Coordinates of C-alpha atoms (C1' of nucleotides) in Angstrom, one line a residue:
Chain A
M571 CA 0.0 0.0 0.0
T572 CA 1.8 3.1 -1.2
P573 CA 1.1 6.4 0.5
P574 CA -2.0 8.1 -1.1
L575 CA -0.4 11.1 -2.6
D576 CA 2.8 9.4 -3.7
L577 CA 2.1 9.6 -7.4
F578 CA 0.8 13.1 -7.0
H579 CA 4.1 14.2 -5.4
I580 CA 6.1 12.5 -8.1
R581 CA 4.2 14.5 -10.7
T582 CA 4.6 17.8 -8.9
G583 CA 8.1 17.3 -7.8
L584 CA 7.5 18.8 -4.4
Q585 CA 10.1 18.5 -1.7
P586 CA 9.6 16.3 1.4
A587 CA 8.7 19.3 3.6
E588 CA 5.9 20.4 1.3
R589 CA 4.8 16.8 0.8
E590 CA 4.2 16.5 4.5
V591 CA 2.1 19.6 4.5
L592 CA -0.1 18.3 1.8
D593 CA -0.3 14.8 3.3
A594 CA -1.6 16.4 6.4
T595 CA -4.6 17.7 4.6
I596 CA -5.8 14.2 3.8
L597 CA -9.2 13.4 5.4
G598 CA -9.7 9.9 4.1
S599 CA -10.3 8.0 0.9
A600 CA -13.2 6.9 -1.3
T601 CA -13.6 4.2 -3.9
W602 CA -15.8 3.6 -6.9
S603 CA -16.1 0.6 -9.1
R604 CA -15.9 0.4 -12.9
G605 CA -18.8 2.1 -14.6
E606 CA -19.9 4.1 -11.7
T607 CA -20.4 7.9 -11.9
M608 CA -18.1 9.5 -9.4
L609 CA -20.4 11.8 -7.6
P610 CA -19.3 13.4 -4.4
A611 CA -20.3 11.5 -1.3
S612 CA -22.7 14.2 -0.2
D613 CA -24.0 17.4 -1.6
R614 CA -21.9 19.3 0.8
D615 CA -18.7 17.4 0.0
D616 CA -16.3 20.2 -0.8
N617 CA -13.3 18.0 -0.7
L618 CA -10.6 18.0 -3.3
H619 CA -9.9 14.6 -4.8
V620 CA -6.7 13.1 -6.0
I621 CA -6.7 9.8 -7.8
V622 CA -4.6 7.2 -6.0
S623 CA -5.3 4.3 -8.3
G624 CA -7.4 3.5 -11.3
W625 CA -8.6 5.4 -14.3
A626 CA -11.6 7.8 -14.8
A627 CA -13.0 9.8 -17.7
R628 CA -14.6 13.2 -17.7
S629 CA -17.3 13.5 -20.3
R630 CA -20.2 15.5 -21.6
A631 CA -23.3 14.1 -23.2
L632 CA -25.7 15.5 -25.8
R633 CA -29.4 15.0 -25.7
D634 CA -29.4 11.9 -27.8
G635 CA -27.2 10.3 -25.1
V636 CA -24.0 10.1 -27.1
R637 CA -21.1 11.3 -25.0
Q638 CA -17.7 12.7 -25.6
I639 CA -14.9 12.0 -23.3
T640 CA -12.9 15.2 -22.8
D641 CA -10.3 14.0 -20.4
F642 CA -8.7 11.0 -18.9
L643 CA -7.9 11.1 -15.2
L644 CA -4.9 9.0 -14.3
P645 CA -3.3 8.0 -10.9
G646 CA -1.8 11.1 -9.4
D647 CA -4.2 13.4 -11.2
V648 CA -6.5 15.8 -9.4
C649 CA -10.2 15.3 -10.2
D650 CA -11.5 18.7 -9.3
F651 CA -9.1 21.2 -8.2
L652 CA -11.2 24.0 -9.5
T653 CA -14.5 22.6 -10.2
T654 CA -17.7 23.8 -8.7
P655 CA -19.7 21.6 -6.4
T656 CA -22.1 20.6 -9.1
N657 CA -19.3 19.9 -11.7
G658 CA -21.3 21.8 -14.2
P659 CA -22.2 19.8 -17.3
D660 CA -19.3 17.4 -16.8
A661 CA -19.7 13.8 -15.6
V662 CA -16.8 11.8 -14.2
T663 CA -17.0 8.1 -14.7
A664 CA -14.8 5.3 -13.3
L665 CA -13.2 3.3 -16.1
T666 CA -11.7 0.9 -13.6
D667 CA -12.1 0.5 -9.9
V668 CA -10.9 3.9 -8.6
T669 CA -9.5 5.0 -5.2
V670 CA -9.2 8.7 -4.5
A671 CA -7.7 10.6 -1.6
Q672 CA -10.0 13.3 -0.1
L673 CA -8.2 16.4 0.8
D674 CA -9.6 19.2 2.9
R675 CA -10.0 22.1 0.5
P676 CA -9.6 24.9 3.0
A677 CA -6.5 23.3 4.4
V678 CA -5.1 22.9 0.9
R679 CA -5.8 26.6 0.2
R680 CA -4.0 27.5 3.4
A681 CA -1.1 25.3 2.4
M682 CA -0.9 27.1 -0.9
Q683 CA -0.8 30.5 0.8
A684 CA 1.9 29.4 3.3
H685 CA 4.1 27.5 0.8
P686 CA 4.7 29.2 -2.6
A687 CA 6.1 25.9 -3.9
I688 CA 2.8 24.3 -3.3
E689 CA 1.0 27.1 -5.0
Q690 CA 3.4 26.8 -7.9
A691 CA 2.8 23.1 -8.1
V692 CA -1.0 23.5 -8.2
L693 CA -0.9 26.2 -10.8
G694 CA 1.4 24.0 -12.8
L695 CA -1.1 21.2 -12.7
V696 CA -3.9 23.5 -13.9
L697 CA -1.7 24.8 -16.7
A698 CA -0.8 21.3 -17.7
D699 CA -4.5 20.2 -17.8
Q700 CA -5.4 23.2 -20.0
S701 CA -2.5 22.3 -22.3
V702 CA -3.8 18.7 -22.7
L703 CA -7.2 20.0 -23.6
R704 CA -5.7 22.2 -26.2
S705 CA -3.7 19.3 -27.6
W706 CA -6.9 17.4 -27.9
I707 CA -8.4 20.2 -29.9
V708 CA -5.4 20.2 -32.2
S709 CA -5.7 16.5 -32.7
F710 CA -9.4 16.9 -33.7
G711 CA -8.7 19.8 -35.9
L712 CA -5.4 18.9 -37.6
R713 CA -4.8 15.2 -37.4
D714 CA -6.6 12.4 -39.2
K715 CA -8.0 9.5 -37.1
R716 CA -4.8 7.4 -37.3
E717 CA -2.7 10.2 -36.2
H718 CA -5.2 11.2 -33.5
L719 CA -5.1 7.7 -32.0
A720 CA -1.3 7.6 -32.2
H721 CA -1.2 11.0 -30.4
L722 CA -3.5 9.8 -27.6
L723 CA -1.4 6.7 -27.0
C724 CA 1.7 8.9 -26.9
E725 CA 0.1 11.2 -24.4
L726 CA -1.1 8.4 -22.1
H727 CA 2.3 6.7 -22.4
H728 CA 4.0 9.9 -21.4
R729 CA 1.7 10.8 -18.5
L730 CA 1.8 7.3 -17.1
K731 CA 5.6 7.0 -17.5
R732 CA 5.9 10.2 -15.5
V733 CA 4.4 8.5 -12.5
G734 CA 6.2 5.2 -13.0
L735 CA 3.3 3.2 -14.4
V736 CA 5.1 2.3 -17.7
G737 CA 7.5 -0.6 -17.9
D738 CA 9.5 -1.0 -21.1
H739 CA 7.0 0.9 -23.3
E740 CA 4.2 -1.2 -22.1
F741 CA 1.3 -0.1 -19.8
E742 CA -2.2 -0.8 -18.8
L743 CA -4.9 0.7 -21.0
P744 CA -8.1 -0.2 -19.3
L745 CA -10.3 1.0 -22.2
T746 CA -12.6 -0.8 -24.5
Q747 CA -12.4 0.2 -28.1
A748 CA -15.9 1.8 -27.6
E749 CA -14.4 4.0 -24.9
L750 CA -11.5 4.9 -27.0
A751 CA -14.0 5.9 -29.7
E752 CA -15.8 8.1 -27.3
A753 CA -12.5 10.0 -26.6
L754 CA -11.5 10.2 -30.2
G755 CA -14.9 11.2 -31.5
M756 CA -15.3 8.4 -33.9
T757 CA -17.4 5.2 -34.2
N758 CA -16.3 2.1 -32.5
V759 CA -16.3 0.4 -35.9
H760 CA -13.8 2.8 -37.3
T761 CA -11.8 2.8 -34.1
N762 CA -11.4 -0.9 -34.6
R763 CA -10.1 -0.4 -38.1
V764 CA -7.6 2.3 -37.0
V765 CA -6.4 0.1 -34.1
Q766 CA -5.8 -2.7 -36.5
G767 CA -3.9 -0.4 -38.9
L768 CA -1.4 0.4 -36.2
R769 CA -1.2 -3.2 -35.2
R770 CA -0.7 -4.3 -38.8
D771 CA 2.2 -1.8 -39.2
Q772 CA 3.9 -3.4 -36.2
L773 CA 3.7 -0.1 -34.2
I774 CA 1.7 -1.4 -31.2
E775 CA 0.5 -4.5 -29.6
I776 CA -2.9 -3.9 -27.9
G777 CA -5.5 -5.9 -26.2
E778 CA -6.6 -7.3 -22.9
G779 CA -6.3 -4.0 -21.2
R780 CA -2.7 -3.4 -22.1
V781 CA -0.7 -1.7 -24.8
H782 CA 2.9 -2.3 -25.9
I783 CA 4.4 0.4 -28.0
L784 CA 6.7 -1.5 -30.3
H785 CA 8.1 1.4 -32.1
P786 CA 7.9 4.6 -30.0
L787 CA 9.8 6.7 -32.5
K788 CA 7.6 5.9 -35.4
L789 CA 4.5 6.3 -33.4
R790 CA 5.6 9.8 -32.2
E791 CA 6.5 10.6 -35.8
I792 CA 3.0 9.7 -37.0
A793 CA 1.4 11.6 -34.2
E794 CA 3.8 14.5 -34.5
F795 CA 4.0 14.2 -30.7
N796 CA 6.1 16.6 -28.8
S797 CA 6.0 16.1 -25.1
A798 CA 6.8 19.7 -24.4
Y799 CA 3.2 20.6 -23.9
L800 CA 3.0 18.2 -21.0
E801 CA 6.0 19.5 -19.1
S802 CA 5.3 22.2 -16.5
Chain B
M1243 CA -12.3 55.9 -23.4
T1244 CA -13.7 53.4 -20.9
P1245 CA -11.6 52.4 -17.9
P1246 CA -9.2 49.5 -18.8
L1247 CA -10.7 46.8 -16.7
D1248 CA -14.3 47.7 -17.1
L1249 CA -15.3 44.7 -19.2
F1250 CA -13.2 42.4 -17.0
H1251 CA -15.2 43.7 -14.0
I1252 CA -18.5 43.2 -15.7
R1253 CA -17.5 39.6 -16.4
T1254 CA -16.4 38.8 -12.9
G1255 CA -19.1 40.7 -11.2
L1256 CA -16.7 42.1 -8.6
Q1257 CA -17.9 44.8 -6.2
P1258 CA -16.5 48.4 -6.4
A1259 CA -14.2 47.9 -3.5
E1260 CA -12.5 44.9 -5.1
R1261 CA -12.5 46.6 -8.5
E1262 CA -10.4 49.4 -7.1
V1263 CA -7.9 47.0 -5.7
L1264 CA -7.5 45.4 -9.0
D1265 CA -7.4 48.7 -10.9
A1266 CA -4.5 49.7 -8.7
T1267 CA -2.4 46.8 -10.0
I1268 CA -2.5 48.3 -13.5
L1269 CA 1.0 49.2 -14.7
G1270 CA 0.2 50.4 -18.2
S1271 CA -1.1 49.3 -21.5
A1272 CA 0.2 47.8 -24.7
T1273 CA -1.2 47.4 -28.2
W1274 CA -0.7 45.2 -31.2
S1275 CA -2.1 45.5 -34.7
R1276 CA -3.9 42.9 -36.7
G1277 CA -1.8 39.9 -37.6
E1278 CA 0.9 40.5 -35.1
T1279 CA 2.0 37.8 -32.7
M1280 CA 1.4 39.1 -29.2
L1281 CA 4.7 38.4 -27.6
P1282 CA 5.6 39.9 -24.2
A1283 CA 7.3 43.3 -24.5
S1284 CA 10.5 41.8 -23.0
D1285 CA 11.7 38.4 -21.9
R1286 CA 11.3 39.4 -18.3
D1287 CA 7.8 40.7 -18.8
D1288 CA 5.9 38.9 -16.1
N1289 CA 2.8 41.0 -16.3
L1290 CA -0.6 39.7 -16.5
H1291 CA -2.6 40.9 -19.5
V1292 CA -6.3 41.7 -19.8
I1293 CA -7.7 42.5 -23.1
V1294 CA -9.3 45.9 -23.2
S1295 CA -10.4 46.0 -26.8
G1296 CA -10.0 43.8 -29.9
W1297 CA -9.9 40.1 -30.6
A1298 CA -7.0 37.6 -30.4
A1299 CA -6.6 33.9 -31.0
R1300 CA -4.5 31.3 -29.3
S1301 CA -3.2 28.7 -31.6
R1302 CA -0.8 25.8 -32.1
A1303 CA 0.8 24.8 -35.4
L1304 CA 2.1 21.6 -36.7
R1305 CA 5.3 21.2 -38.7
D1306 CA 3.6 21.7 -42.1
G1307 CA 2.6 25.1 -40.9
V1308 CA -1.1 24.5 -40.6
R1309 CA -2.4 25.9 -37.4
Q1310 CA -5.4 25.2 -35.2
I1311 CA -7.0 28.0 -33.2
T1312 CA -7.8 26.6 -29.8
D1313 CA -9.3 29.7 -28.2
F1314 CA -10.6 33.2 -28.9
L1315 CA -9.6 36.0 -26.6
L1316 CA -12.3 38.7 -26.4
P1317 CA -12.4 42.0 -24.6
G1318 CA -12.5 41.4 -20.8
D1319 CA -10.6 38.1 -21.1
V1320 CA -7.3 37.4 -19.5
C1321 CA -4.6 36.4 -21.9
D1322 CA -2.3 34.6 -19.6
F1323 CA -3.4 34.2 -16.0
L1324 CA -1.5 31.0 -15.6
T1325 CA 0.8 30.7 -18.5
T1326 CA 4.5 30.4 -18.3
P1327 CA 6.8 33.1 -19.6
T1328 CA 7.4 31.2 -22.8
N1329 CA 3.7 30.4 -23.3
G1330 CA 4.8 26.8 -24.2
P1331 CA 3.7 25.7 -27.6
D1332 CA 0.9 28.3 -27.9
A1333 CA 1.0 31.4 -30.0
V1334 CA -1.3 34.3 -29.5
T1335 CA -2.2 36.4 -32.5
A1336 CA -4.0 39.6 -32.8
L1337 CA -7.1 39.2 -35.0
T1338 CA -7.8 43.0 -34.9
D1339 CA -5.8 45.8 -33.4
V1340 CA -5.7 44.8 -29.7
T1341 CA -5.2 46.8 -26.6
V1342 CA -4.3 45.1 -23.3
A1343 CA -3.9 46.3 -19.8
Q1344 CA -0.8 45.2 -18.0
L1345 CA -1.2 44.2 -14.4
D1346 CA 1.5 43.6 -11.9
R1347 CA 1.4 39.9 -11.3
P1348 CA 2.7 39.9 -7.7
A1349 CA 0.3 42.7 -6.9
V1350 CA -2.6 40.6 -8.3
R1351 CA -1.4 37.6 -6.3
R1352 CA -1.5 39.7 -3.1
A1353 CA -4.9 41.0 -4.0
M1354 CA -6.1 37.5 -4.3
Q1355 CA -4.8 36.6 -0.9
A1356 CA -6.2 39.7 0.7
H1357 CA -9.6 39.5 -1.0
P1358 CA -11.3 36.1 -1.2
A1359 CA -13.8 37.6 -3.7
I1360 CA -11.0 38.3 -6.1
E1361 CA -9.5 34.9 -5.6
Q1362 CA -13.0 33.4 -6.3
A1363 CA -13.3 35.6 -9.4
V1364 CA -10.0 34.5 -10.8
L1365 CA -10.7 30.8 -10.1
G1366 CA -14.0 31.3 -11.8
L1367 CA -12.3 32.6 -14.9
V1368 CA -9.9 29.7 -15.1
L1369 CA -12.8 27.3 -14.7
A1370 CA -14.8 29.0 -17.4
D1371 CA -11.8 28.8 -19.7
Q1372 CA -11.5 25.1 -19.2
S1373 CA -15.2 24.7 -19.7
V1374 CA -15.0 26.4 -23.1
L1375 CA -12.1 24.2 -24.1
R1376 CA -14.1 21.1 -23.2
S1377 CA -17.1 22.4 -25.2
W1378 CA -14.8 22.8 -28.2
I1379 CA -13.8 19.2 -27.8
V1380 CA -17.5 18.2 -27.6
S1381 CA -18.2 20.1 -30.8
F1382 CA -15.3 18.4 -32.6
G1383 CA -16.3 15.0 -31.4
L1384 CA -20.1 15.0 -31.5
R1385 CA -21.3 17.8 -33.8
D1386 CA -21.1 17.9 -37.6
K1387 CA -19.6 21.0 -39.2
R1388 CA -22.9 22.9 -39.5
E1389 CA -23.7 22.3 -35.8
H1390 CA -20.1 23.1 -34.9
L1391 CA -20.2 26.5 -36.6
A1392 CA -23.6 27.2 -35.1
H1393 CA -22.3 26.4 -31.6
L1394 CA -19.3 28.6 -32.1
L1395 CA -21.5 31.5 -33.1
C1396 CA -23.7 30.9 -30.1
E1397 CA -20.7 30.8 -27.8
L1398 CA -19.3 34.1 -29.2
H1399 CA -22.7 35.7 -29.0
H1400 CA -23.1 34.7 -25.4
R1401 CA -19.6 35.8 -24.4
L1402 CA -19.8 39.1 -26.1
K1403 CA -23.3 39.8 -24.8
R1404 CA -22.0 39.2 -21.3
V1405 CA -19.7 42.2 -21.7
G1406 CA -22.2 44.4 -23.5
L1407 CA -20.8 44.0 -27.0
V1408 CA -24.0 42.7 -28.6
G1409 CA -26.8 44.9 -29.7
D1410 CA -30.0 43.2 -30.8
H1411 CA -28.4 39.8 -31.7
E1412 CA -25.8 41.5 -33.9
F1413 CA -22.1 41.8 -33.1
E1414 CA -18.7 42.3 -34.7
L1415 CA -17.1 39.1 -35.9
P1416 CA -13.7 40.2 -37.1
L1417 CA -12.8 36.9 -38.6
T1418 CA -12.2 35.9 -42.2
Q1419 CA -13.7 32.6 -43.3
A1420 CA -10.2 31.2 -43.4
E1421 CA -9.7 32.1 -39.7
L1422 CA -13.1 30.6 -38.8
A1423 CA -11.9 27.5 -40.6
E1424 CA -8.8 27.4 -38.5
A1425 CA -10.9 27.4 -35.4
L1426 CA -13.4 24.8 -36.7
G1427 CA -10.8 22.5 -38.1
M1428 CA -12.0 22.5 -41.6
T1429 CA -11.0 23.9 -45.0
N1430 CA -11.9 27.5 -45.9
V1431 CA -13.8 26.1 -48.9
H1432 CA -16.0 24.0 -46.8
T1433 CA -16.4 26.7 -44.2
N1434 CA -17.7 28.9 -47.0
R1435 CA -20.3 26.3 -47.9
V1436 CA -21.4 25.8 -44.3
V1437 CA -21.7 29.6 -43.8
Q1438 CA -23.8 29.8 -46.9
G1439 CA -26.0 27.0 -45.6
L1440 CA -26.8 28.9 -42.5
R1441 CA -27.4 32.0 -44.5
R1442 CA -29.6 30.3 -47.0
D1443 CA -31.8 29.0 -44.1
Q1444 CA -32.3 32.5 -42.9
L1445 CA -30.5 31.8 -39.6
I1446 CA -27.8 34.4 -39.9
E1447 CA -26.6 37.4 -41.8
I1448 CA -22.8 37.4 -41.9
G1449 CA -20.2 39.4 -43.7
E1450 CA -18.0 42.5 -43.5
G1451 CA -16.9 41.7 -40.0
R1452 CA -20.3 41.4 -38.5
V1453 CA -22.9 38.8 -37.8
H1454 CA -26.6 39.2 -37.2
I1455 CA -28.3 36.2 -35.7
L1456 CA -31.7 36.2 -37.3
H1457 CA -33.2 33.3 -35.5
P1458 CA -31.3 32.7 -32.1
L1459 CA -33.6 29.9 -31.0
K1460 CA -33.2 27.8 -34.1
L1461 CA -29.5 28.4 -34.1
R1462 CA -29.2 27.3 -30.5
E1463 CA -31.4 24.3 -31.3
I1464 CA -29.1 23.3 -34.2
A1465 CA -26.0 23.7 -32.0
E1466 CA -27.7 22.1 -29.0
F1467 CA -26.2 25.1 -27.2
N1468 CA -26.7 25.4 -23.5
S1469 CA -25.1 28.4 -22.0
A1470 CA -24.8 26.7 -18.6
Y1471 CA -21.2 25.8 -19.3
L1472 CA -20.2 29.4 -19.6
E1473 CA -21.7 30.6 -16.3
S1474 CA -19.4 30.7 -13.3
Chain C
dC434 C1' -5.5 49.3 -64.5
dG435 C1' -3.0 45.5 -62.5
dT436 C1' -2.6 43.3 -58.0
dT437 C1' -4.0 41.3 -53.9
dG438 C1' -7.0 39.2 -50.3
dA439 C1' -11.3 37.3 -49.5
dA440 C1' -15.4 34.9 -50.9
dT441 C1' -17.4 31.7 -54.1
dT442 C1' -18.3 27.8 -57.3
dG443 C1' -17.6 23.1 -59.5
dA444 C1' -16.0 18.5 -60.0
dA445 C1' -13.4 14.5 -58.3
dA446 C1' -11.4 11.9 -54.6
dG447 C1' -11.2 10.2 -50.0
dT448 C1' -12.1 9.6 -45.3
dG449 C1' -15.0 8.1 -41.9
dA450 C1' -20.0 7.0 -40.8
dT451 C1' -23.7 3.9 -41.1
dC452 C1' -26.0 -0.4 -41.3
dA453 C1' -25.9 -5.2 -40.9
dA454 C1' -24.0 -9.4 -39.5
dG455 C1' -20.8 -12.8 -37.6
dG456 C1' -17.2 -14.5 -34.3
dC457 C1' -15.4 -15.3 -29.8
dG458 C1' -15.0 -15.9 -24.9
dT459 C1' -17.3 -16.0 -20.5
dG460 C1' -20.7 -16.6 -17.2
dT461 C1' -25.2 -18.4 -15.9
dG462 C1' -29.1 -21.3 -15.5
dG463 C1' -31.5 -25.4 -16.9
Chain D
dC1194 C1' -22.8 -30.4 -19.7
dC1195 C1' -25.1 -27.7 -22.9
dA1196 C1' -27.8 -23.7 -24.4
dC1197 C1' -28.0 -19.1 -24.3
dA1198 C1' -27.1 -14.3 -23.5
dC1199 C1' -24.0 -10.7 -23.2
dG1200 C1' -20.0 -7.8 -24.0
dC1201 C1' -16.5 -6.9 -27.0
dC1202 C1' -14.0 -7.3 -31.2
dT1203 C1' -14.2 -7.9 -36.2
dT1204 C1' -15.7 -7.7 -41.1
dG1205 C1' -18.2 -6.2 -45.3
dA1206 C1' -20.8 -3.1 -48.2
dT1207 C1' -22.7 1.3 -49.0
dC1208 C1' -23.5 6.1 -48.2
dA1209 C1' -22.4 10.9 -46.8
dC1210 C1' -19.8 14.5 -45.5
dT1211 C1' -15.3 17.0 -46.3
dT1212 C1' -11.3 17.6 -48.6
dT1213 C1' -8.7 18.6 -52.5
dC1214 C1' -7.6 21.0 -56.6
dA1215 C1' -8.7 24.4 -59.9
dA1216 C1' -10.9 28.6 -61.3
dT1217 C1' -13.7 32.6 -61.0
dT1218 C1' -15.7 36.7 -59.0
dC1219 C1' -15.4 40.9 -56.6
dA1220 C1' -13.9 44.9 -54.0
dA1221 C1' -10.3 47.5 -52.1
dC1222 C1' -6.0 49.6 -53.1
dG1223 C1' -1.7 51.6 -54.9

DNA sequence: CGTTGAATTGAAAGTGATCAAGGCGTGTGG
DNA sequence: CCACACGCCTTGATCACTTTCAATTCAACG
């Protein structure tokens, strides 16, 4: 059992002193299982949630029920640093069983005021989130579907590697092709064909909840992936 | 000559007391003309910029030079509340002549710490920005091009109206069809046809830098536009 | 006037969606 | 143990929306 905020600390690069301060704001933990909508425990739950383990997706739906995933939430990510209690039009869904650490929001705010490094770290996270959203827009606007998928795989690879969840270019990808399709804005049928395309070209092995990137350089080439946008 | 932060204050709904505090952080102003890249005046310019008048676009480019606009910056918007000095991979371009107010970033930070209402206002802005980015992703993923354009027009209408720049469903839209295309992720040729489609259906009048939304309800219906995501 | 930027039109090609069906593994109940 | 249902992946054929390429119009401007 690793400490709850371990991966968060790795991401932010905070020093031990500040890590302790943030660890002290932990109130408890909560879990959801795959498929559940991650609603706050109560209407008055103003906690701040950090994902300890598991994957989640933030999404919006249109009237006809189709939904678009706008964001993947990975271990070490913050669910809702800045969100309103109601979360607005966004739904957060557990893609696997998910455990989150609950932090006391006022205490975190105080920690930010007392420790500039913590404030910097949090601002950096928000910045990085925005940058990922922009990169998704670029993928939708400028890349074809093959490139888009390649870019998403590179992004996930990079983000997971950063928190030590990638071994030898292989990592867990707990997404069905239908869920991938909801993130890429395409049909599951076409997603399947694009996946097969990358497989056929010996670029990736994928299936059973895992991906193995066989040729990282070529994949990044196809995606025109530049990790700079992910660095704080 | 309206006070520099006037539109910003309207957006955030701050009270006069807090408005004065923020006004006191103004160091000066800067201008760019249409087409210019809005770089900071110097490498060490750590000011925070609020758009006083004019439009700008944030964009990213791929190697082949094609660029994707990820964001429009309108009067009252903050250019770079949270950005790094280098702005990362993003470029900000003036779409018209643009005037910005330069605020002293440390002073703003102090203002936020001293006045919770200011902190709330700023967090609200960041939240709203993220929400707009997500709505763009939804448009790309779920809406066809006609709906996407309709949604963008509704968004701009709503954002401009909020700061008093819309009169009777008519407002300035200082974008060429090619620039619209760069935001919508489609070719200028197809943009032209989609624009004509909305025109033919008597939904909008558009041209010469202005739009007139003839049938707001139908347009929102087509776009499945719900302004909730824009409210703080 | 010639030039330039923007809007417009036409025809052909292509990418991705849609519709429909089949395969495969797993779990469950008869 | 077998039948069946279910979730997920896969395949094929067809259709539609968008792109691409090539030209044309038009107004503003020097």
